Short mmCIF file of C-alpha atoms in Angstrom, two decimals:
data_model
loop_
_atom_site.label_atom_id
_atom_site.label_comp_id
_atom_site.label_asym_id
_atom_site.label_seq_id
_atom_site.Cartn_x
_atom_site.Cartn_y
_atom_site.Cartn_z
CA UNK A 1 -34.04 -10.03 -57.11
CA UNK A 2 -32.34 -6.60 -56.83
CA UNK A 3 -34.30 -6.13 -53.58
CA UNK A 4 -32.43 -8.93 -52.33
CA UNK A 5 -29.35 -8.68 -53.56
CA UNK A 6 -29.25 -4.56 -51.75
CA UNK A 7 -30.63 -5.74 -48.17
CA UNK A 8 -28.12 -8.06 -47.83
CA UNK A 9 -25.89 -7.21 -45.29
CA UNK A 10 -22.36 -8.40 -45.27
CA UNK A 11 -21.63 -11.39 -42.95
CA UNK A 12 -18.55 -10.83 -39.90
CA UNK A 13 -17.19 -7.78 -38.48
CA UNK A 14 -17.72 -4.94 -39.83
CA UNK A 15 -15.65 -1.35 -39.90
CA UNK A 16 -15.68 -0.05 -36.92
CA UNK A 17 -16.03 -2.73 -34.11
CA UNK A 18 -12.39 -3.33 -34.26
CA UNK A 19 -11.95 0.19 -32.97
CA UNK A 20 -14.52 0.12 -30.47
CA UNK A 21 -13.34 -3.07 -28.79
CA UNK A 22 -9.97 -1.27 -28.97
CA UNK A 23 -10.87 1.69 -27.20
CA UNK A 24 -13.11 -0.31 -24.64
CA UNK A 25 -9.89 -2.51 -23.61
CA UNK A 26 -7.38 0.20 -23.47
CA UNK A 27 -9.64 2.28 -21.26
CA UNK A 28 -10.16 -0.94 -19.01
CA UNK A 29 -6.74 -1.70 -19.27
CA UNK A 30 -5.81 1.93 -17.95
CA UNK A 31 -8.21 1.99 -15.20
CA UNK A 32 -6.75 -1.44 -13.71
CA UNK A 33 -3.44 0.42 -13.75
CA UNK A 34 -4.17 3.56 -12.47
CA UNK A 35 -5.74 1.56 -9.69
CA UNK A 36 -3.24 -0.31 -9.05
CA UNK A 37 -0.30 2.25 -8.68
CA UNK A 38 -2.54 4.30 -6.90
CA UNK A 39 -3.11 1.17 -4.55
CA UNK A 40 0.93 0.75 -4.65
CA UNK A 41 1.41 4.11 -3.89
CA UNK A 42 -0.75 4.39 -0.89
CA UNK A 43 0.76 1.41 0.36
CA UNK A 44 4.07 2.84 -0.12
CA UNK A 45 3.23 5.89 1.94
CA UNK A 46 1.90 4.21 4.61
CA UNK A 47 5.06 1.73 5.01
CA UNK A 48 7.87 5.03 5.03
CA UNK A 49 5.06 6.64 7.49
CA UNK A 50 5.46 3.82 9.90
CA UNK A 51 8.66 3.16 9.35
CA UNK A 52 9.85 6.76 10.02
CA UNK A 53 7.61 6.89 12.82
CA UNK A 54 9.30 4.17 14.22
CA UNK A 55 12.82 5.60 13.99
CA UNK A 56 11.38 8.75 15.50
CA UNK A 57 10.11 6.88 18.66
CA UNK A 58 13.62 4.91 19.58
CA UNK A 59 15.33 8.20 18.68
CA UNK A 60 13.26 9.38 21.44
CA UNK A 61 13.60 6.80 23.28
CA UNK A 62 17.36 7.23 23.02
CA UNK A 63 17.40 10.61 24.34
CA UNK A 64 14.68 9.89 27.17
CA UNK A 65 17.52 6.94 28.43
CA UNK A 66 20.20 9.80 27.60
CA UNK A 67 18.28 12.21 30.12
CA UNK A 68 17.69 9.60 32.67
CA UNK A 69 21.71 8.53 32.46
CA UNK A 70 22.30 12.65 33.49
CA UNK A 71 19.79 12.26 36.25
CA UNK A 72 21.21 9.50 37.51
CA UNK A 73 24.28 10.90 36.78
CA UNK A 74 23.56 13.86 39.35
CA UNK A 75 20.98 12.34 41.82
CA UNK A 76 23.83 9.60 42.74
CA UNK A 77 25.92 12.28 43.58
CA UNK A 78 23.88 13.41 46.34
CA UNK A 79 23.17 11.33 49.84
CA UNK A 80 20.35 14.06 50.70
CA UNK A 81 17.40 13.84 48.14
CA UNK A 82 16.61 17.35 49.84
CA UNK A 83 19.95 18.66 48.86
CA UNK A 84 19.38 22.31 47.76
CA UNK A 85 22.17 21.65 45.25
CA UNK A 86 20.70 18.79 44.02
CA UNK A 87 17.35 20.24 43.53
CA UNK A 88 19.30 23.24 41.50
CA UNK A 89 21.19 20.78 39.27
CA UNK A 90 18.08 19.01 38.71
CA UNK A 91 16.70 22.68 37.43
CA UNK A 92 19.05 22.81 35.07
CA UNK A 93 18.04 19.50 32.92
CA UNK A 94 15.45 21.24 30.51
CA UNK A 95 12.00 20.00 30.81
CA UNK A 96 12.68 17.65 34.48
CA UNK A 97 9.91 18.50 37.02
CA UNK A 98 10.88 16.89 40.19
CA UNK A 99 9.13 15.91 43.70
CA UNK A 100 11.49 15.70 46.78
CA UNK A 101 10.70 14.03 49.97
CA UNK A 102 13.42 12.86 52.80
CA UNK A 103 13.63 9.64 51.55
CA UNK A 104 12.81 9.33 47.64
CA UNK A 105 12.81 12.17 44.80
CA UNK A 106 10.78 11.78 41.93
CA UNK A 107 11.69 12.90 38.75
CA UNK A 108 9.55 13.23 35.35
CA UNK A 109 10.08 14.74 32.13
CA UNK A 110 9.08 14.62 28.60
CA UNK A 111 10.81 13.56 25.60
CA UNK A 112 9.45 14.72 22.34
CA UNK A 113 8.70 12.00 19.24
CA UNK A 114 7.13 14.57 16.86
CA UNK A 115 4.87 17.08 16.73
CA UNK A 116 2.00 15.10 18.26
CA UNK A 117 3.91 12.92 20.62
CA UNK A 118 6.22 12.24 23.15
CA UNK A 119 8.05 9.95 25.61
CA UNK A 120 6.79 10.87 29.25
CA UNK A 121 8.64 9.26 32.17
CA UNK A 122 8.56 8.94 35.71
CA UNK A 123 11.34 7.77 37.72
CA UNK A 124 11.93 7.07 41.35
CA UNK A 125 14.94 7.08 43.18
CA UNK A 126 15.17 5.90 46.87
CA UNK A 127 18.18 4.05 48.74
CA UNK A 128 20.41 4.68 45.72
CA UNK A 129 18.32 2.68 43.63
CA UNK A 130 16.07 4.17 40.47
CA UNK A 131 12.13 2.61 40.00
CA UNK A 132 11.11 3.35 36.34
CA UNK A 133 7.32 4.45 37.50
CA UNK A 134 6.28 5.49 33.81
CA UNK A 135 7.45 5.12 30.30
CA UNK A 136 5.00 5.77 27.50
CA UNK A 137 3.50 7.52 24.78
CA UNK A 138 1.34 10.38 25.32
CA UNK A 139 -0.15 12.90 23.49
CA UNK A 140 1.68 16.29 22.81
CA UNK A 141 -1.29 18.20 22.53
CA UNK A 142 -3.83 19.27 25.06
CA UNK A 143 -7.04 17.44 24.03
CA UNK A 144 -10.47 18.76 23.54
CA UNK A 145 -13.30 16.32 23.71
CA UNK A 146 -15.14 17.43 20.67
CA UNK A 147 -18.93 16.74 20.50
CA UNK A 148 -20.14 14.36 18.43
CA UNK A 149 -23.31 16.44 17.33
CA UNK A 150 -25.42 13.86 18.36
CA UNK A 151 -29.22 14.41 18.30
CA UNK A 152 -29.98 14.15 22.19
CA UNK A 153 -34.10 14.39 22.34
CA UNK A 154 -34.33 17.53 23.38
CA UNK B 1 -15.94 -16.38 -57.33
CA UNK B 2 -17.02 -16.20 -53.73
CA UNK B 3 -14.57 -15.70 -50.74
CA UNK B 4 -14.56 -18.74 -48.84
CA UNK B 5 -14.14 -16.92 -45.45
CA UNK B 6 -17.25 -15.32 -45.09
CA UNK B 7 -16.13 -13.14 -42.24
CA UNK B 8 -13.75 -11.65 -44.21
CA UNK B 9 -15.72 -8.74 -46.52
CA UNK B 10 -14.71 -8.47 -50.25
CA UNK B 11 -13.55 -5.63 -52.20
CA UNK B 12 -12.60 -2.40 -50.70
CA UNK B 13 -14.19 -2.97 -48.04
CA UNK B 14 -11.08 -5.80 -47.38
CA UNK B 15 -8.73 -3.21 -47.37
CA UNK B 16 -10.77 -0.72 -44.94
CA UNK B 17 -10.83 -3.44 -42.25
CA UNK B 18 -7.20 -4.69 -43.00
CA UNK B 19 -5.94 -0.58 -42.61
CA UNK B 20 -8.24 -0.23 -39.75
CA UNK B 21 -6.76 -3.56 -38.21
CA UNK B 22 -2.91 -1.97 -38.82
CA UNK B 23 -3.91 1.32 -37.04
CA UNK B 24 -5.95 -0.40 -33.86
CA UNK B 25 -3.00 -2.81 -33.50
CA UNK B 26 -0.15 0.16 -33.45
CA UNK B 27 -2.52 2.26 -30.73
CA UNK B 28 -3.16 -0.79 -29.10
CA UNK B 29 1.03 -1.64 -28.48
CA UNK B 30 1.60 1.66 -27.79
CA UNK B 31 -0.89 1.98 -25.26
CA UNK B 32 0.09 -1.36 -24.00
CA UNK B 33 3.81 -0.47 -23.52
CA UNK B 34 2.43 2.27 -21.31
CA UNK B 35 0.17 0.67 -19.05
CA UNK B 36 2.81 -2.34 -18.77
CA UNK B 37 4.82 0.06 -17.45
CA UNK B 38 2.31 1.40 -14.91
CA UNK B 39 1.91 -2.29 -13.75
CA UNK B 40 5.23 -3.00 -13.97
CA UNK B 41 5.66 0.19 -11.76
CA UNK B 42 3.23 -0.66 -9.05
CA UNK B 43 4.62 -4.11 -8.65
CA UNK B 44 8.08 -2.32 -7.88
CA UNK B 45 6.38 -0.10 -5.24
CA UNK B 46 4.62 -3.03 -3.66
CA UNK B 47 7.62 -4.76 -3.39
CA UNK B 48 9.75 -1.84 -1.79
CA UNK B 49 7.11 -0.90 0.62
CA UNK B 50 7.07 -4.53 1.68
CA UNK B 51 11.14 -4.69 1.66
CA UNK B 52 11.05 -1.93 3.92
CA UNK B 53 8.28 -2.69 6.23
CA UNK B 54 10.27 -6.14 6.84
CA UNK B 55 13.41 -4.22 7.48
CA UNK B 56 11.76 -1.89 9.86
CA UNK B 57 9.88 -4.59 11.61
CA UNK B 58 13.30 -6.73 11.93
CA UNK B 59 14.95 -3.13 13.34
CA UNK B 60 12.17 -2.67 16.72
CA UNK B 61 12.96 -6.51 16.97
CA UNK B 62 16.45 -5.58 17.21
CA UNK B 63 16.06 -2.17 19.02
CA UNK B 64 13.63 -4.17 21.31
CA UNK B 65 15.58 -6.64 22.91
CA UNK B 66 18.69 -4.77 22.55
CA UNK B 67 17.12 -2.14 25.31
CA UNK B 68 16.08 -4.94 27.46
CA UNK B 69 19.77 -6.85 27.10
CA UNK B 70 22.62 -4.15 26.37
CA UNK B 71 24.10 -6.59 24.45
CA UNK B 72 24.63 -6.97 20.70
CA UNK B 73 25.82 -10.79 20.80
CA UNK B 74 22.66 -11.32 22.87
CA UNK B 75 20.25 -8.94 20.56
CA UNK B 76 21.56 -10.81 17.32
CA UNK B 77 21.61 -14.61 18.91
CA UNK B 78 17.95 -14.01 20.32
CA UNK B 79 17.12 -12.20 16.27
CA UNK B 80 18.83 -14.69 14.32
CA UNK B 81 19.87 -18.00 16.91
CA UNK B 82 23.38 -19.04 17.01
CA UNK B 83 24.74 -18.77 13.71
CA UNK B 84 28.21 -18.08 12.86
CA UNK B 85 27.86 -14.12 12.62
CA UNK B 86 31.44 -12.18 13.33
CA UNK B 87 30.95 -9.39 15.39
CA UNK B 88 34.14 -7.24 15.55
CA UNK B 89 34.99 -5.29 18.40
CA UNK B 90 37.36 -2.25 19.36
CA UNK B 91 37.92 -0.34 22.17
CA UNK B 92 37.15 3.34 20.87
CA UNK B 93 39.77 6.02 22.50
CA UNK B 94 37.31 8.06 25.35
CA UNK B 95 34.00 7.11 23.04
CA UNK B 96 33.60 3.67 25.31
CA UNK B 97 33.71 0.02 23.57
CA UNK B 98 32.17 -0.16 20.49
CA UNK B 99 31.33 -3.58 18.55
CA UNK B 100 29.78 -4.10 15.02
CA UNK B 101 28.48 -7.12 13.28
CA UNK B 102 27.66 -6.93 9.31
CA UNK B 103 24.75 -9.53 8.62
CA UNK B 104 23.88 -10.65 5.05
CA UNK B 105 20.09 -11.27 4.78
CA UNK B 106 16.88 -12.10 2.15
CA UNK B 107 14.38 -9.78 1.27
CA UNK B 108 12.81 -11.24 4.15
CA UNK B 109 15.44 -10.03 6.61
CA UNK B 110 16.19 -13.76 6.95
CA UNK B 111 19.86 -14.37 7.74
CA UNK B 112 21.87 -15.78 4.30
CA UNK B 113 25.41 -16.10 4.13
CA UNK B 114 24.58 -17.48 0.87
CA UNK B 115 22.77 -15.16 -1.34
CA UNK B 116 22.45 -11.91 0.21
CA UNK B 117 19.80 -9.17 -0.90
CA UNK B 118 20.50 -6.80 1.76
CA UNK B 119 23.05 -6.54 4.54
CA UNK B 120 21.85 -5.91 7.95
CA UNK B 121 24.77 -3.59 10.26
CA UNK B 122 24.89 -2.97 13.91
CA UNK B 123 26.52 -0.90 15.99
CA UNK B 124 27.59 -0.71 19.19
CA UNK B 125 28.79 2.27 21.22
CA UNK B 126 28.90 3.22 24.78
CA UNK B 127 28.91 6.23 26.62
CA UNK B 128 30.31 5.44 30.37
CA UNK B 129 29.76 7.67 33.23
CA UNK B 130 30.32 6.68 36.97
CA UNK B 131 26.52 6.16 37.52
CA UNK B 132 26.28 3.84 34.48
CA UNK B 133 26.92 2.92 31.46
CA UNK B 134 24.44 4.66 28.10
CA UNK B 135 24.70 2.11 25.43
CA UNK B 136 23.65 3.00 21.69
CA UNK B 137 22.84 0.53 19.23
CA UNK B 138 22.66 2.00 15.73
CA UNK B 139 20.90 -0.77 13.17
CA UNK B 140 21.60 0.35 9.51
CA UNK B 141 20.47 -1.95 6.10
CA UNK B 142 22.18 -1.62 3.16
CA UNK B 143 21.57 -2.68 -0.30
CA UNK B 144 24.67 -4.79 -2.63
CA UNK B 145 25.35 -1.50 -3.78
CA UNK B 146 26.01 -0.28 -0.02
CA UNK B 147 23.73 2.42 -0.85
CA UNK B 148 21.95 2.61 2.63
CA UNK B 149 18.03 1.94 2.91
CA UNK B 150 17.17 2.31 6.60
CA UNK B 151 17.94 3.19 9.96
CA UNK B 152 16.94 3.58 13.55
CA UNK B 153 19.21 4.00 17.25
CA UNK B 154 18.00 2.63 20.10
CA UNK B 155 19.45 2.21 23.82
CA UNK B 156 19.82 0.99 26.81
CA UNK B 157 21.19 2.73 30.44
CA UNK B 158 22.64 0.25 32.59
CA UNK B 159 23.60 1.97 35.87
CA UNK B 160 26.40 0.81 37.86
CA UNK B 161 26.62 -1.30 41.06
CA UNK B 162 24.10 0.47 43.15
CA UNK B 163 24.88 2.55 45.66
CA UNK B 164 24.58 1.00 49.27
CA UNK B 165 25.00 3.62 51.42
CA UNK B 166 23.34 6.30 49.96
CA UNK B 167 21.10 8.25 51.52
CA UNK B 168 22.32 7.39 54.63
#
């Protein structure tokens, strides 16, 4: 009888268990959470990235149309696209690179995003009129193909 | 006499699992309050990284077909439609004609007289010059608190009535 009445064991939860669930919760509980503001976070990052990258590009934009207003601004001063004064003003805009002929002048120049990109543009004027040849993004950068360090059977 | 709830221990061992009980609950709250607040913390984030993606998306809209048009009346009608936006305009002494239109929008950069979240502003300035004319929209949102969230400045160079004889 006293055999049985020592082995047994108390019915429900016992001391302890509480604890452990406890523990096993909160640590769950804190992992979601840390997840999730890391998630937040990153998502947060990526939105003021792209949103300040898209300021950047109209401010560059903005200053690309600025530079082709004092182009224009000179060029339609001139009759003679071979005008040696025109050609000298045109040195003086920083960063225009310009091809005369007798009867059109191109002129191209860059326009700086950030530090990995910029605005390039082409423009050609003939008859008084401007032609927007090219407008885009390009790399700042001079690029290097790197090798992939693929195996190639030799 | 037996307990009737036989999950419940007897004796001191009742008071153990009650004083462990007390203790696990107060950890449990605290560390509760805390990881609300992470939650609670992310959700904000989430929701201002969205808030601000719309407003930047709704700003290239704006800067977009404001570089094609020139025109702020024709930017916001082709944005928003026809709605009964005031756009004020003054002539600005040497700085060209300026014009400016305050919008109230949702979260969602939709336009609402009604219940605004965020007020949308644009700007118009131009820089004249005998070959043409720079405009310079600047597009600017604002909070209720006029505490300013984002901007970008876009523009458009409209040159003048071409030159006929040029290069003749």
């Amino acid at each position: 009888m006293n055999d049985a009445k020592t082995n047994r064991r108390p019915a429900g939860i016992g001391t302890g268990y509480l604890s452990l669930m406890m523990i096993f919760v909160t640590l769950c509980l804190t992992a979601l959470a840390a997840l999730s503001f890391s998630a937040a976070e990153n998502e947060r990052k990526f939105s003021a990235r792209s949103a300040d990258y898209t300021a950047e590009y109209y401010a560059a934009d903005l200053e690309a149309k600025r530079t082709l207003a004092e182009i224009d601004s000179v060029v339609s001063g001139y009759s003679d696209y071979m005008d040696f004064m025109l050609l000298a003003e045109l040195d003086g805009i920083s960063g225009a690179e310009y091809e005369a002929l007798p009867d059109s002048l191109t002129v191209s120049w860059k326009t700086p995003i950030n530090d990995r990109q910029s605005i390039s543009c082409t423009v050609k004027f003939s008859d008084g009129n401007f032609e927007v040849l090219n407008w885009r993004t390009v790399s700042s950068g001079e690029t290097e193909d790197a090798p992939l360090g693929i195996w190639l059977g030799e | 006499m037996k307990s009737p709830i036989k999950a419940v221990p007897a004796g001191g061992r009742l008071n153990l699992f009650f004083m462990e009980m007390i203790i696990v609950l107060m950890f449990f709250s605290i560390a509760s309050a805390v990881i609300l607040n992470a939650f609670a913390a992310s959700g904000r984030l989430s929701r201002e990284s969205e808030r601000l993606e719309r407003m930047s998306f709704c700003a290239q809209s704006a800067a977009e077909i404001f570089s094609e048009s020139g025109s702020l009346s024709q930017t916001l009608e082709e944005l928003f439609g026809s709605g009964s936006y005031e756009i004020l305009n003054a002539d600005l002494e040497g700085g060209g004609y300026a014009a400016e239109a305050k919008l109230p929008l949702t979260g969602d950069c939709e336009y609402s007289p009604q219940s605004p979240e965020i007020f949308m502003i644009l700007i118009e300035t131009a820089e004249k010059s005998d070959s043409g004319t720079l405009k310079i929209l600047s597009v600017k949102f604002e909070n209720t608190d006029n505490e300013e969230l984002y901007r970008i400045t876009s523009g458009a160079y409209i040159p003048a009535e071409r030159r006929s004889d040029a290069n003749e």
